[in-house]
Coordinates of C-alpha atoms and ligand atoms in Angstrom, one line a residue:
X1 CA 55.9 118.5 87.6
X2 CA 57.5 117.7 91.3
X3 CA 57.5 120.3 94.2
X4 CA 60.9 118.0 94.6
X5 CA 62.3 119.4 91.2
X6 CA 64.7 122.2 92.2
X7 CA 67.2 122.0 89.0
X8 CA 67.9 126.1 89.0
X9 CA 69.6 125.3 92.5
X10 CA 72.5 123.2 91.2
X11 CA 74.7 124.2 88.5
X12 CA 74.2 121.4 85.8
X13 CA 76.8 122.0 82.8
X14 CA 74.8 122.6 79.2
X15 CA 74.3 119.3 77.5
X16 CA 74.8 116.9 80.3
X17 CA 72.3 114.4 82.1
X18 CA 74.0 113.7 85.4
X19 CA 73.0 110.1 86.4
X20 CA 76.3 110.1 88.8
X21 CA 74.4 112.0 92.1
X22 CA 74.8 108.8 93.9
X23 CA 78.7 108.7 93.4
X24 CA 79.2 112.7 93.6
X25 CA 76.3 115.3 93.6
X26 CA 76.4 118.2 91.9
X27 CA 77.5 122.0 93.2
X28 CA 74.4 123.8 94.2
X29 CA 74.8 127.4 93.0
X30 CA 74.8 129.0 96.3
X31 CA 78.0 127.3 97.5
X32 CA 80.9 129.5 95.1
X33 CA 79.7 132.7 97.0
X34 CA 78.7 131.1 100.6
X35 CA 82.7 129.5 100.3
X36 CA 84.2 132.6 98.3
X37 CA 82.5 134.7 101.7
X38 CA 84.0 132.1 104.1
X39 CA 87.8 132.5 102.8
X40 CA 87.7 136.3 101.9
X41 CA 85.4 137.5 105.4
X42 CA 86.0 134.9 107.2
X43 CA 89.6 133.3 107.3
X44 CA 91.1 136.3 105.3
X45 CA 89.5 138.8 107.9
X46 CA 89.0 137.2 111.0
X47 CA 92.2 135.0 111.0
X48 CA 91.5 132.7 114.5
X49 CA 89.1 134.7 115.7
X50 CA 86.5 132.9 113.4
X51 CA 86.7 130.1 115.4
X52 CA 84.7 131.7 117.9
X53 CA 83.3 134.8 115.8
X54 CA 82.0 133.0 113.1
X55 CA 81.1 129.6 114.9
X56 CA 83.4 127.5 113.1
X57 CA 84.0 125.7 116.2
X58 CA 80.0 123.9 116.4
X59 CA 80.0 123.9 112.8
X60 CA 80.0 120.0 113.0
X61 CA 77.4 119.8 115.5
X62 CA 75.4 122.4 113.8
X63 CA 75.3 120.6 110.0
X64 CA 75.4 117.2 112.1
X65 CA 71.4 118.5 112.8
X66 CA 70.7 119.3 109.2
X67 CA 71.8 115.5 108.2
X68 CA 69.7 114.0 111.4
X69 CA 66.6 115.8 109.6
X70 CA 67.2 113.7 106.8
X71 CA 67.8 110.0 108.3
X72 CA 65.5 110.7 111.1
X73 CA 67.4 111.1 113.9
X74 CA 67.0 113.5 117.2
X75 CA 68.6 117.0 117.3
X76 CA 72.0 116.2 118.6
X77 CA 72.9 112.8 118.0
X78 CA 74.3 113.5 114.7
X79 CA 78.0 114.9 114.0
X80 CA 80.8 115.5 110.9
X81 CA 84.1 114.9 110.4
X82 CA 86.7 113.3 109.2
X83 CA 85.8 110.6 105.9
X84 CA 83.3 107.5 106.0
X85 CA 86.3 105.2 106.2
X86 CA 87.6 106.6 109.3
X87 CA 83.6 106.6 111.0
X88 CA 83.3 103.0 109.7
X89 CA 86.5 102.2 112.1
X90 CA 85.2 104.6 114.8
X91 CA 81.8 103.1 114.9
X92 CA 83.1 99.4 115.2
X93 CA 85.6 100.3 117.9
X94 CA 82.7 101.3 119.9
X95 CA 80.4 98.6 118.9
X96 CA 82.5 96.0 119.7
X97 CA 83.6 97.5 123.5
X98 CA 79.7 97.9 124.2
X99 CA 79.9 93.5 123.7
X100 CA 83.1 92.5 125.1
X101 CA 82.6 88.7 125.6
X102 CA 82.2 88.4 122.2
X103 CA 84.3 88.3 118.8
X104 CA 83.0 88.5 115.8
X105 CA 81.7 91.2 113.6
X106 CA 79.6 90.5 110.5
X107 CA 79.0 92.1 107.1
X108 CA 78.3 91.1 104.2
X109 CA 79.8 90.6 100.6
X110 CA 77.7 93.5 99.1
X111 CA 79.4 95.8 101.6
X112 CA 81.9 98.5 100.3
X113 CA 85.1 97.4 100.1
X114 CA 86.8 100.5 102.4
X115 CA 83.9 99.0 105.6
X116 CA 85.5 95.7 105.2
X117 CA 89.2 96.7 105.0
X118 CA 88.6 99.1 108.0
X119 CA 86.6 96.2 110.2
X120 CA 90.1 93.9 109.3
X121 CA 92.3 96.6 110.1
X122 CA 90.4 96.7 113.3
X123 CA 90.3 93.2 113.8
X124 CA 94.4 93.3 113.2
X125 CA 95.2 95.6 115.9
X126 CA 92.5 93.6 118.6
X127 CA 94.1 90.7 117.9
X128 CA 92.6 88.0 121.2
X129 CA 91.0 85.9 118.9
X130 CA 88.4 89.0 117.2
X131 CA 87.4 88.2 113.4
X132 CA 85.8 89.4 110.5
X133 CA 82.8 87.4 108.7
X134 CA 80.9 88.1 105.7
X135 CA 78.0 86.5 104.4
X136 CA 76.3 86.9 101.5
X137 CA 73.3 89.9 101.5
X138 CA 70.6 87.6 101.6
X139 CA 72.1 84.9 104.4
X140 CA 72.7 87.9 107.1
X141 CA 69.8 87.5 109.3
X142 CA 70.5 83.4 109.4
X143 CA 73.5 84.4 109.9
X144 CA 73.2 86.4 113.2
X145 CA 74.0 84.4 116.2
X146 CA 75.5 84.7 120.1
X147 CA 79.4 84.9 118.8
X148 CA 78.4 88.5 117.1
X149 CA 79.8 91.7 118.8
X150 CA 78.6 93.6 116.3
X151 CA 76.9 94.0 112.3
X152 CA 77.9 96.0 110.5
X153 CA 75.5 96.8 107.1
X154 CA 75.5 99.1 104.3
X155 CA 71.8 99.4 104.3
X156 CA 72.1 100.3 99.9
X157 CA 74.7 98.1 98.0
X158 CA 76.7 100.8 95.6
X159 CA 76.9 98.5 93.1
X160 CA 73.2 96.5 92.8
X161 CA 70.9 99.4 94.3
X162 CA 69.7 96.2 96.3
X163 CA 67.9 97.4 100.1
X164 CA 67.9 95.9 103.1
X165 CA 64.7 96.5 105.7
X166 CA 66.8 98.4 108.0
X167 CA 64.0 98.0 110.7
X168 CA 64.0 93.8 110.5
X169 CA 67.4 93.6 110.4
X170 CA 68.1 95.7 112.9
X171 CA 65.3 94.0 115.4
X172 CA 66.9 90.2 114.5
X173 CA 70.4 91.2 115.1
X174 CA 69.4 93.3 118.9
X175 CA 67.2 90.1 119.8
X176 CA 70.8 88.0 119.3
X177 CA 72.5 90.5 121.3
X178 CA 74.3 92.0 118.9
X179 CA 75.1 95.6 118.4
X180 CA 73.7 96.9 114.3
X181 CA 75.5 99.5 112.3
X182 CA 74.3 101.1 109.5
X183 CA 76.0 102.4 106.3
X184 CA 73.9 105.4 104.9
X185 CA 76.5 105.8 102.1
X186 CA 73.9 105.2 99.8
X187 CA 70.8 106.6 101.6
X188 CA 70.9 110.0 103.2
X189 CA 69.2 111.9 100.3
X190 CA 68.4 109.0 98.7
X191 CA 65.7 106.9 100.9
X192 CA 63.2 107.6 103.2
X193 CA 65.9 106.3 106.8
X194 CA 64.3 106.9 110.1
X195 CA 67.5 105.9 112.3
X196 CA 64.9 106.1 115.7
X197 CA 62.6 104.3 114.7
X198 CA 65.3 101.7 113.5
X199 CA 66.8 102.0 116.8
X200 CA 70.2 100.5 115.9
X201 CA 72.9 101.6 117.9
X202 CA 75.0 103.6 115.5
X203 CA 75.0 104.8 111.9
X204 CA 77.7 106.4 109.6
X205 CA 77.2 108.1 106.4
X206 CA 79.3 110.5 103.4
X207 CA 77.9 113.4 102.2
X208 CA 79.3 114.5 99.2
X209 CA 77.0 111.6 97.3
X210 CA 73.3 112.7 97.5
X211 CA 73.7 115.4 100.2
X212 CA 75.5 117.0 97.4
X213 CA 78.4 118.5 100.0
X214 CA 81.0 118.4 97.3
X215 CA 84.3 116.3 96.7
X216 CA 85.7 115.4 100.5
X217 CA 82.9 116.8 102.3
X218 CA 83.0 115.4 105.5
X219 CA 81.4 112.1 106.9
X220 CA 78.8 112.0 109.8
X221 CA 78.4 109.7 112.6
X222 CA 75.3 109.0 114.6
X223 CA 75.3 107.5 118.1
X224 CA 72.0 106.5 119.7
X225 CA 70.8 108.7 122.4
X226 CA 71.2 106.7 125.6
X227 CA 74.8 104.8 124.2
X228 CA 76.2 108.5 123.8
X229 CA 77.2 109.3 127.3
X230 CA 78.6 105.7 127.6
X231 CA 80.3 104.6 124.4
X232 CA 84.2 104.3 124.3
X233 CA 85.9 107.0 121.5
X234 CA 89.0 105.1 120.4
X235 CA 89.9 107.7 117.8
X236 CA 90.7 110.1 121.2
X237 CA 91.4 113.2 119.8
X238 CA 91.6 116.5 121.5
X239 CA 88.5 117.7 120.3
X240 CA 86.0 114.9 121.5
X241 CA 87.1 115.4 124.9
X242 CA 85.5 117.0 127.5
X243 CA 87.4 119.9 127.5
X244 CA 90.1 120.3 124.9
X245 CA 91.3 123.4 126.1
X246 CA 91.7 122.5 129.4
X247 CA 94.6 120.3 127.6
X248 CA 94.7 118.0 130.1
X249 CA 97.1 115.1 130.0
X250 CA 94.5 112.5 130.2
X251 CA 91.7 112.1 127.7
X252 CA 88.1 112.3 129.4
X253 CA 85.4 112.0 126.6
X254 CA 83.4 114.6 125.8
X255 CA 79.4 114.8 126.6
X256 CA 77.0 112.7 123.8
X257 CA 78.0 113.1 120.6
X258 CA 80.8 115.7 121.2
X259 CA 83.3 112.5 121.6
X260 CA 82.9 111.3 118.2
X261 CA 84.8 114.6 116.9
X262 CA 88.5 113.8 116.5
X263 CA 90.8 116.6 115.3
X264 CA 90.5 119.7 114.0
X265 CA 86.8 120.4 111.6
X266 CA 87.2 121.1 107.7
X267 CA 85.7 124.4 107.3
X268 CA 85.7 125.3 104.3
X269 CA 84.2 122.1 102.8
X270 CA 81.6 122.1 106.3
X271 CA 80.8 125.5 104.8
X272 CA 80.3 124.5 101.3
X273 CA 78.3 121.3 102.9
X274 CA 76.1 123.7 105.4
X275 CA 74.6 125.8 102.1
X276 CA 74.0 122.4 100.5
X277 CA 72.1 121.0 103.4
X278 CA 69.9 124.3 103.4
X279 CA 68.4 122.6 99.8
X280 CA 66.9 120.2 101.8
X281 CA 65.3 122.1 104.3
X282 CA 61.5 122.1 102.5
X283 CA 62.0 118.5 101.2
X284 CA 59.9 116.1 102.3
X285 CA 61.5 112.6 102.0
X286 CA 58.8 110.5 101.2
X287 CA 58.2 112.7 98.5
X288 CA 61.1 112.6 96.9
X289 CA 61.5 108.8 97.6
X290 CA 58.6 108.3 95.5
X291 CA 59.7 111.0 92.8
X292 CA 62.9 108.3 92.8
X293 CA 61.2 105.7 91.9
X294 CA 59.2 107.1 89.2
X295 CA 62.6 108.2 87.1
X296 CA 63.7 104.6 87.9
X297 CA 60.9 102.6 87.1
X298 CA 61.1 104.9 84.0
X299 CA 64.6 104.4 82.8
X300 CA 64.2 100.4 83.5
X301 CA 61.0 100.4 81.8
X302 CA 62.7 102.3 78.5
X303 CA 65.9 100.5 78.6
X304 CA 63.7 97.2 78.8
X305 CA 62.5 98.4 75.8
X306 CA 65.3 100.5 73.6
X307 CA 67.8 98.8 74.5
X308 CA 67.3 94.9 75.3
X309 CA 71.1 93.7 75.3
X310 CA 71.3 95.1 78.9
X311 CA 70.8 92.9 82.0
X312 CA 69.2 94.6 85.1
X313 CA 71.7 94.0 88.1
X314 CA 69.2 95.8 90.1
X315 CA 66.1 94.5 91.9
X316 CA 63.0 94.9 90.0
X317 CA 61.2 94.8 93.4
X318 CA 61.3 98.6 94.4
X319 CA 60.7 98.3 98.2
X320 CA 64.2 96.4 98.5
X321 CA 66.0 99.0 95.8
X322 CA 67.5 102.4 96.7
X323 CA 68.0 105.2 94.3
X324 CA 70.0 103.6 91.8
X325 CA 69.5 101.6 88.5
X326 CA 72.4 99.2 87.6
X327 CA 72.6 96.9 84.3
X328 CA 74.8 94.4 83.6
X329 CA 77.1 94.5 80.3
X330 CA 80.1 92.6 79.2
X331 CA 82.1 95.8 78.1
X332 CA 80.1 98.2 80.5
X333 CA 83.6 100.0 80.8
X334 CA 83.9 101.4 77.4
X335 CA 80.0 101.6 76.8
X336 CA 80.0 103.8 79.4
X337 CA 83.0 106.0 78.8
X338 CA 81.3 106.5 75.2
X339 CA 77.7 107.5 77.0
X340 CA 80.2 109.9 79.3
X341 CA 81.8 111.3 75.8
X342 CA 77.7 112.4 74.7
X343 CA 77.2 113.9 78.0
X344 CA 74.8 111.0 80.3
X345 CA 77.3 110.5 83.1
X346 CA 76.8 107.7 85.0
X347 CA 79.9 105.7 86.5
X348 CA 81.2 102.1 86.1
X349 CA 82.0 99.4 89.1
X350 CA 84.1 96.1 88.3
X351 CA 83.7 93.7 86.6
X352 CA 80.4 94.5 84.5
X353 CA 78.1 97.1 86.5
X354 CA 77.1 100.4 84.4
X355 CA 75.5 102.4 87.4
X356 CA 72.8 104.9 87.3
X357 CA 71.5 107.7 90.0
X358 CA 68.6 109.0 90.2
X359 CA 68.1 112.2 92.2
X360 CA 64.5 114.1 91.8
X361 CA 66.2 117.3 92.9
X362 CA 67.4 117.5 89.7
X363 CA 66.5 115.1 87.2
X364 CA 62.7 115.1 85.8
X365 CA 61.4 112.6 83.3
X366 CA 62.5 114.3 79.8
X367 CA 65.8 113.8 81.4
X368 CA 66.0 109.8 81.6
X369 CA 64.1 109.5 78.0
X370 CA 66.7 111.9 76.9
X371 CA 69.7 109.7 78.5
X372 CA 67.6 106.2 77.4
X373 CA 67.9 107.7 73.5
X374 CA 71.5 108.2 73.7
X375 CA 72.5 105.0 75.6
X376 CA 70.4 103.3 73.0
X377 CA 72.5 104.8 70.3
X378 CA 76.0 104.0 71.8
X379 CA 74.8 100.3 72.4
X380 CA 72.5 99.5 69.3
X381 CA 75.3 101.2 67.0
X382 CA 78.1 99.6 69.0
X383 CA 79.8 103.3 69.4
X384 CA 81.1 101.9 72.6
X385 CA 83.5 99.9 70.1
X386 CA 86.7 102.2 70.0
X387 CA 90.3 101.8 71.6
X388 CA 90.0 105.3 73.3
X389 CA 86.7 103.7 75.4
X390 CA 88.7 101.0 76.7
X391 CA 91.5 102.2 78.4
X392 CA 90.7 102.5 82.3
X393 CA 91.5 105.5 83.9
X394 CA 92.3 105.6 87.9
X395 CA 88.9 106.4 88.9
X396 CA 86.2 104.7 87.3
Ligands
PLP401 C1 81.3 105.9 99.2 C2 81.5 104.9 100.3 C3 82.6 104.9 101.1 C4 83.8 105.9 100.9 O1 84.5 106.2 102.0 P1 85.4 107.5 102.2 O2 86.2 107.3 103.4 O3 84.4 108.7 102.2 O4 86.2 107.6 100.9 C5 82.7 104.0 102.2 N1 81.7 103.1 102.4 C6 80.6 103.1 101.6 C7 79.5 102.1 101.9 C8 80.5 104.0 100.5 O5 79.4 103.9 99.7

């Protein structure tokens, strides 16, 4: 068995294989009391004096250096707040000031659709001539050139699995000039990530997928070490500046990190997402990488086998694949809303994808042959086939 296994920390409901860490991880058991404590003794007792009393105040800061553990970045450099989205628009906006004769930012087409939306809303309100351009994964690096501000890179494609090499990438796109960002959507707690050694300028990440923070736990943004002091906040709020309750009438930006906090912190969820991070304290990330790849090269190998009307959409090379296994299948919708309906939950992404996670924290090996057998049964006896699979609901 794994030293990574830890399946009595999570609450897992009876008769369900969770294959769905990658979209939202699981509660860990210690959260219901850790948040029931924080409203009853902490809100209910202390009313504002827990912003001080009980440290709500450098919570962020605080669970900002349980996240850098994991994606290999200095103590301090890390913070939370606010949702991926609005760190994707705050990373750019700083990017693109730190290379202001040029105009274009780049991503690619295997990029989440919210990174893309945000870099046009961006590009929208610039206006002078600034642009969006996506490339397909594989054509980035030939596409890097002297017109780039800034790149912009979800280093794990949610819907493939499919990796880039973080380092190389990031080493073509400073020798152009360009400022690299890195999505970690799909890598903190997933992948080994060591943002120093990648030395890209900034990186933005969710934790309610693998960190296991829980629905809306907040985002995190890194900023490298010597950028911190110097990068330009253009989300200004009160609480990245230097002294918010001075409340000045001019914004000066806080020291490092500090001026990547915006508003106000979610505490309760930062609580909830504090007792999840302690989970990872004794876990060694190469470790569990490799634990990873043994459930997926697993499941492939059995589906390969059980069930051979399924196309992999995933990489069979497993040094450019994250911690996901997706196959490819005409009605994957209903297929998978029938596998949902037997208890192996994994999630769907248009127009064909049938997406599986694999987390070692909590999954071991009789689990995938377990979810293999009954995938094999809904698509070998067609259960999939029903009008009650195929109606889509608003999440998917
Ligand atoms: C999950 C995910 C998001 C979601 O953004 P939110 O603002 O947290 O809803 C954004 N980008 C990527 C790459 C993701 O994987």
């Amino acid at each position: 068995m794994s030293n990574i296994l830890n399946k009595d920390a999570f609450i897992l409901p009876e008769g369900v294989i969770y294959l769905d860490g990658n979209s939202l991880g699981p509660m860990p058991r210690a959260v219901a009391a850790r948040v029931q404590t924080m409203l009853t003794d902490e809100w209910g007792e202390m009313l504002i004096r827990g912003w001080n009393t009980a440290g709500w105040m450098d919570q962020p800061i605080r669970v900002g250096n349980m996240v850098a553990r994991i994606v290999g970045a200095p103590e301090g450099t890390v913070v939370m707040g606010d949702t991926l989205s609005i760190k994707v628009f705050q990373a750019l906006a700083s990017a693109v000031k730190l290379n202001p004769e040029r105009r274009v930012i780049l991503s690619d087409t295997g990029n989440f659709p919210s990174d893309l939306y945000m870099a046009e809303g961006l590009v929208g309100l610039l206006e002078q001539g600034y642009e969006l351009r996506t490339v397909a994964p594989e054509d980035v690096v030939d596409a890097v050139d002297d017109s780039i501000a800034a790149v912009m890179l979800t280093e794990v494609d949610y819907r493939t699995g499919r990796k880039h090499d973080m380092k190389a990438v990031t080493k073509v796109v400073q020798a152009k000039g360009c400022v690299m960002i890195w999505d970690l959507a799909h890598s903190a707690g997933a992948v080994e990530v060591d943002l120093h050694g990648s030395n890209c300028e900034f990186a933005i990440g969710c934790t309610y997928k693998y960190l296991n923070g829980g629905p809306g736990a907040p985002a995190f943004i890194y900023v490298r070490p010597d950028l911190a002091d110097h990068v330009q906040p253009a989300l200004s709020g009160w609480l990245g500046h230097r002294q918010p309750f001075a409340f000045d009438l001019d914004y000066t930006p806080g020291a490092g990190i500090e001026r990547m906090r915006v508003g106000t912190p979610p505490v309760i969820q930062l609580a909830a997402l504090e007792v999840a991070m302690e989970l990872w304290e004794g876990v060694d990330m190469s470790e569990l990488r490799a634990e990873s790849l043994k459930l997926q090269e697993q499941f492939i190998e059995e589906v390969e086998r059980d069930v051979p009307q399924l196309v992999l959409a995933s990489p069979c090379d497993t040094s450019i694949r994250g911690s996901q296994v997706s196959f490819r299948f005409k009605e994957g919708y209903a297929a998978m809303q029938a596998l949902i309906d037997r208890g192996v939950i994994g999630d769907f992404r248009a127009p064909d994808i049938m997406r599986f996670g694999f987390t070692p924290l909590y999954l071991d090996a009789a689990d995938i042959s377990a979810a293999v057998a009954i995938l094999a049964d809904v698509m070998n006896n067609k259960l999939w086939d029903q009008d009650k699979y195929k109606v889509r609901s608003k999440v998917t």
